[in-house]
mmCIF file of C-alpha atoms (C1' of nucleotides) in Angstrom:
data_model
loop_
_atom_site.group_PDB
_atom_site.id
_atom_site.type_symbol
_atom_site.label_atom_id
_atom_site.label_comp_id
_atom_site.label_asym_id
_atom_site.label_seq_id
_atom_site.Cartn_x
_atom_site.Cartn_y
_atom_site.Cartn_z
ATOM 1 C CA MET R 1 1.326 61.571 68.721
ATOM 2 C CA ALA R 2 -0.250 63.929 71.226
ATOM 3 C CA PHE R 3 -2.065 67.192 70.649
ATOM 4 C CA TRP R 4 -1.880 70.498 72.498
ATOM 5 C CA LEU R 5 -2.942 74.090 72.401
ATOM 6 C CA VAL R 6 -0.560 76.910 73.200
ATOM 7 C CA LYS R 7 -1.584 80.481 73.906
ATOM 8 C CA SER R 8 0.176 83.656 73.048
ATOM 9 C CA GLU R 9 -0.834 87.264 73.284
ATOM 10 C CA PRO R 10 -0.296 88.556 69.766
ATOM 11 C CA ASP R 11 1.150 91.749 71.233
ATOM 12 C CA ALA R 12 3.968 89.682 72.706
ATOM 13 C CA PHE R 13 4.345 86.989 70.052
ATOM 14 C CA SER R 14 1.971 86.510 67.167
ATOM 15 C CA TRP R 15 1.263 83.825 64.606
ATOM 16 C CA ALA R 16 2.721 86.140 61.934
ATOM 17 C CA GLN R 17 6.002 86.168 63.838
ATOM 18 C CA GLN R 18 5.914 82.407 64.245
ATOM 19 C CA VAL R 19 5.501 82.028 60.490
ATOM 20 C CA GLU R 20 8.230 84.543 59.783
ATOM 21 C CA HIS R 21 10.731 82.842 62.113
ATOM 22 C CA GLU R 22 9.501 79.376 61.147
ATOM 23 C CA VAL R 23 11.114 77.666 64.154
ATOM 24 C CA GLU R 24 10.789 79.469 67.452
ATOM 25 C CA PRO R 25 11.435 78.536 71.092
ATOM 26 C CA TRP R 26 8.225 78.579 73.146
ATOM 27 C CA THR R 27 9.479 80.414 76.214
ATOM 28 C CA GLY R 28 8.086 82.295 79.181
ATOM 29 C CA VAL R 29 5.924 79.582 80.733
ATOM 30 C CA ARG R 30 5.960 80.206 84.502
ATOM 31 C CA ASN R 31 3.189 77.987 85.686
ATOM 32 C CA PHE R 32 3.688 74.498 87.065
ATOM 33 C CA GLN R 33 0.815 72.842 85.291
ATOM 34 C CA ALA R 34 1.771 74.409 81.985
ATOM 35 C CA ARG R 35 5.359 73.286 82.584
ATOM 36 C CA LYS R 36 4.174 69.749 83.142
ATOM 37 C CA ASN R 37 2.413 69.872 79.791
ATOM 38 C CA LEU R 38 5.494 71.283 78.062
ATOM 39 C CA ALA R 39 7.602 68.501 79.544
ATOM 40 C CA ALA R 40 5.214 65.882 78.156
ATOM 41 C CA MET R 41 5.554 67.146 74.577
ATOM 42 C CA ARG R 42 7.347 64.910 72.114
ATOM 43 C CA THR R 43 8.933 65.674 68.781
ATOM 44 C CA GLY R 44 6.240 65.503 66.126
ATOM 45 C CA ASP R 45 3.388 66.451 68.476
ATOM 46 C CA ARG R 46 1.043 69.049 67.035
ATOM 47 C CA ALA R 47 -0.380 72.116 68.724
ATOM 48 C CA PHE R 48 -2.958 74.753 67.930
ATOM 49 C CA PHE R 49 -1.593 78.281 68.071
ATOM 50 C CA TYR R 50 -4.127 80.418 69.923
ATOM 51 C CA HIS R 51 -4.220 84.203 70.202
ATOM 52 C CA SER R 52 -5.352 85.230 73.677
ATOM 53 C CA ASN R 53 -6.729 88.649 74.582
ATOM 54 C CA ILE R 54 -6.600 90.046 71.055
ATOM 55 C CA GLY R 55 -8.366 87.811 68.584
ATOM 56 C CA ARG R 56 -9.234 84.976 70.964
ATOM 57 C CA GLU R 57 -9.062 82.373 68.242
ATOM 58 C CA ILE R 58 -7.044 79.449 66.958
ATOM 59 C CA VAL R 59 -5.016 80.872 64.115
ATOM 60 C CA GLY R 60 -2.608 78.131 63.128
ATOM 61 C CA VAL R 61 -0.958 74.780 63.700
ATOM 62 C CA VAL R 62 2.579 74.237 64.956
ATOM 63 C CA GLU R 63 4.710 71.152 65.460
ATOM 64 C CA VAL R 64 7.142 70.316 68.256
ATOM 65 C CA VAL R 65 10.622 70.064 66.748
ATOM 66 C CA ARG R 66 12.668 70.018 69.948
ATOM 67 C CA GLU R 67 11.620 68.562 73.271
ATOM 68 C CA ALA R 68 11.924 70.321 76.628
ATOM 69 C CA TYR R 69 15.169 72.097 77.489
ATOM 70 C CA PRO R 70 15.981 74.896 79.959
ATOM 71 C CA ASP R 71 14.199 78.155 79.133
ATOM 72 C CA PRO R 72 16.942 80.710 78.388
ATOM 73 C CA THR R 73 14.611 83.567 79.346
ATOM 74 C CA ALA R 74 14.222 82.299 82.928
ATOM 75 C CA ASP R 75 16.736 83.773 85.354
ATOM 76 C CA GLU R 76 15.744 81.515 88.212
ATOM 77 C CA GLY R 77 13.872 78.291 88.738
ATOM 78 C CA ASN R 78 14.059 75.319 86.415
ATOM 79 C CA TRP R 79 11.636 76.487 83.773
ATOM 80 C CA ILE R 80 11.646 74.853 80.392
ATOM 81 C CA CYS R 81 10.729 75.546 76.801
ATOM 82 C CA VAL R 82 10.304 73.610 73.557
ATOM 83 C CA ASP R 83 10.894 74.587 69.932
ATOM 84 C CA MET R 84 7.883 74.937 67.667
ATOM 85 C CA ARG R 85 7.713 75.016 63.884
ATOM 86 C CA ALA R 86 4.901 76.673 61.967
ATOM 87 C CA VAL R 87 3.001 74.064 59.955
ATOM 88 C CA GLY R 88 0.270 76.246 58.497
ATOM 89 C CA PRO R 89 -2.534 78.715 59.161
ATOM 90 C CA MET R 90 -6.101 77.779 60.013
ATOM 91 C CA PRO R 91 -8.083 78.375 56.830
ATOM 92 C CA ARG R 92 -10.931 79.577 59.046
ATOM 93 C CA PRO R 93 -9.792 80.648 62.545
ATOM 94 C CA VAL R 94 -11.837 79.033 65.305
ATOM 95 C CA THR R 95 -12.954 81.610 67.843
ATOM 96 C CA LEU R 96 -13.300 81.184 71.581
ATOM 97 C CA ALA R 97 -16.975 82.153 71.340
ATOM 98 C CA GLU R 98 -17.492 79.376 68.820
ATOM 99 C CA MET R 99 -15.737 76.844 71.050
ATOM 100 C CA LYS R 100 -17.700 77.888 74.137
ATOM 101 C CA ALA R 101 -20.930 77.476 72.218
ATOM 102 C CA ASP R 102 -19.973 73.976 71.056
ATOM 103 C CA GLU R 103 -21.373 71.278 73.317
ATOM 104 C CA SER R 104 -18.812 68.709 72.288
ATOM 105 C CA LEU R 105 -16.082 71.000 73.640
ATOM 106 C CA MET R 106 -17.594 71.441 77.091
ATOM 107 C CA ASP R 107 -14.777 69.489 78.723
ATOM 108 C CA PHE R 108 -11.993 71.143 76.750
ATOM 109 C CA ALA R 109 -9.311 72.485 79.107
ATOM 110 C CA LEU R 110 -9.189 75.788 77.225
ATOM 111 C CA ILE R 111 -12.744 76.434 78.340
ATOM 112 C CA ARG R 112 -12.552 74.844 81.786
ATOM 113 C CA GLN R 113 -9.221 76.350 82.793
ATOM 114 C CA SER R 114 -9.022 79.609 80.965
ATOM 115 C CA ARG R 115 -5.782 80.717 82.592
ATOM 116 C CA LEU R 116 -3.678 77.725 81.645
ATOM 117 C CA SER R 117 -1.386 78.669 78.754
ATOM 118 C CA VAL R 118 -0.394 75.189 77.563
ATOM 119 C CA VAL R 119 -3.298 72.752 77.453
ATOM 120 C CA PRO R 120 -3.711 69.178 76.248
ATOM 121 C CA VAL R 121 -6.176 68.483 73.428
ATOM 122 C CA SER R 122 -7.817 65.077 73.075
ATOM 123 C CA ASP R 123 -7.748 63.252 69.731
ATOM 124 C CA ALA R 124 -11.495 63.794 69.387
ATOM 125 C CA HIS R 125 -11.279 67.500 70.142
ATOM 126 C CA TRP R 126 -8.360 67.881 67.755
ATOM 127 C CA ALA R 127 -10.286 66.272 64.923
ATOM 128 C CA HIS R 128 -13.363 68.334 65.705
ATOM 129 C CA LEU R 129 -11.447 71.624 65.823
ATOM 130 C CA CYS R 130 -9.604 70.781 62.597
ATOM 131 C CA ALA R 131 -12.953 70.201 60.925
ATOM 132 C CA LEU R 132 -14.334 73.493 62.268
ATOM 133 C CA GLY R 133 -11.290 75.380 61.023
ATOM 134 C CA GLY R 134 -11.138 73.647 57.652
ATOM 135 C CA TRP R 135 -7.629 72.412 58.409
ATOM 136 C CA ARG R 136 -5.856 70.389 55.734
ATOM 137 C CA GLU R 137 -2.379 68.974 55.874
ATOM 138 C CA PRO R 138 -0.097 71.148 53.769
ATOM 139 C "C1'" DG G 1 -10.651 99.377 82.124
ATOM 140 C "C1'" DC G 2 -12.947 96.164 85.002
ATOM 141 C "C1'" DC G 3 -13.493 92.001 87.187
ATOM 142 C "C1'" DA G 4 -13.597 86.897 87.979
ATOM 143 C "C1'" DA G 5 -10.746 82.995 88.426
ATOM 144 C "C1'" DC G 6 -7.001 81.132 90.167
ATOM 145 C "C1'" DG G 7 -2.043 80.557 91.377
ATOM 146 C "C1'" DT G 8 1.452 82.094 94.732
ATOM 147 C "C1'" DT G 9 3.204 83.943 98.958
ATOM 148 C "C1'" DG G 10 3.720 84.534 103.691
ATOM 149 C "C1'" DG G 11 1.996 84.799 108.501
ATOM 150 C "C1'" DC G 12 0.437 82.016 112.011
ATOM 151 C "C1'" DG M 1 -0.898 72.955 106.862
ATOM 152 C "C1'" DC M 2 -4.375 76.541 106.623
ATOM 153 C "C1'" DC M 3 -5.922 80.698 104.888
ATOM 154 C "C1'" DA M 4 -5.885 85.654 103.865
ATOM 155 C "C1'" DA M 5 -3.680 88.870 100.905
ATOM 156 C "C1'" DC M 6 -1.898 89.743 96.774
ATOM 157 C "C1'" DG M 7 -0.562 89.344 91.820
ATOM 158 C "C1'" DT M 8 -1.503 87.758 87.181
ATOM 159 C "C1'" DT M 9 -4.143 86.144 83.356
ATOM 160 C "C1'" DG M 10 -7.518 86.643 80.182
ATOM 161 C "C1'" DG M 11 -12.455 87.374 78.889
ATOM 162 C "C1'" DC M 12 -15.669 90.892 78.340
#
DNA sequence: GCCAACGTTGGC
DNA sequence: GCCAACGTTGGC
């Protein structure tokens, strides 16, 4: 199982909406590197749900329930999306400031490539971030 | 609201 | 294929 982090501006699509809808297609990715990451996602992979711009923190955990298929919101180009299911909220949201201050996260793609909206998370980083956020399997 | 970083586009 | 111009993202 692989781990990821996906970003959303809460104005556009928030964690609350993800929870409300339960399963939701992750659409709108229009960046080649992010697309590559989406394509590599497998059913059962987990991802942190991050609020960019407003909040700037990891607010929850989602799970891939459907692998890459054509993004219905794209009117040209072969863009893809996956379906995500809300697993649960972070008991204690992990902020960007906190992550930037953490030496063990220096090589985390979220920090190094701030504009990438779908980023891979290493097993070690996943475990570390789960510990910081007090994450427990529901 | 501003600005830095960076991806994309288009001229050559 | 290079590079300048431009647009977008996202932190502050």
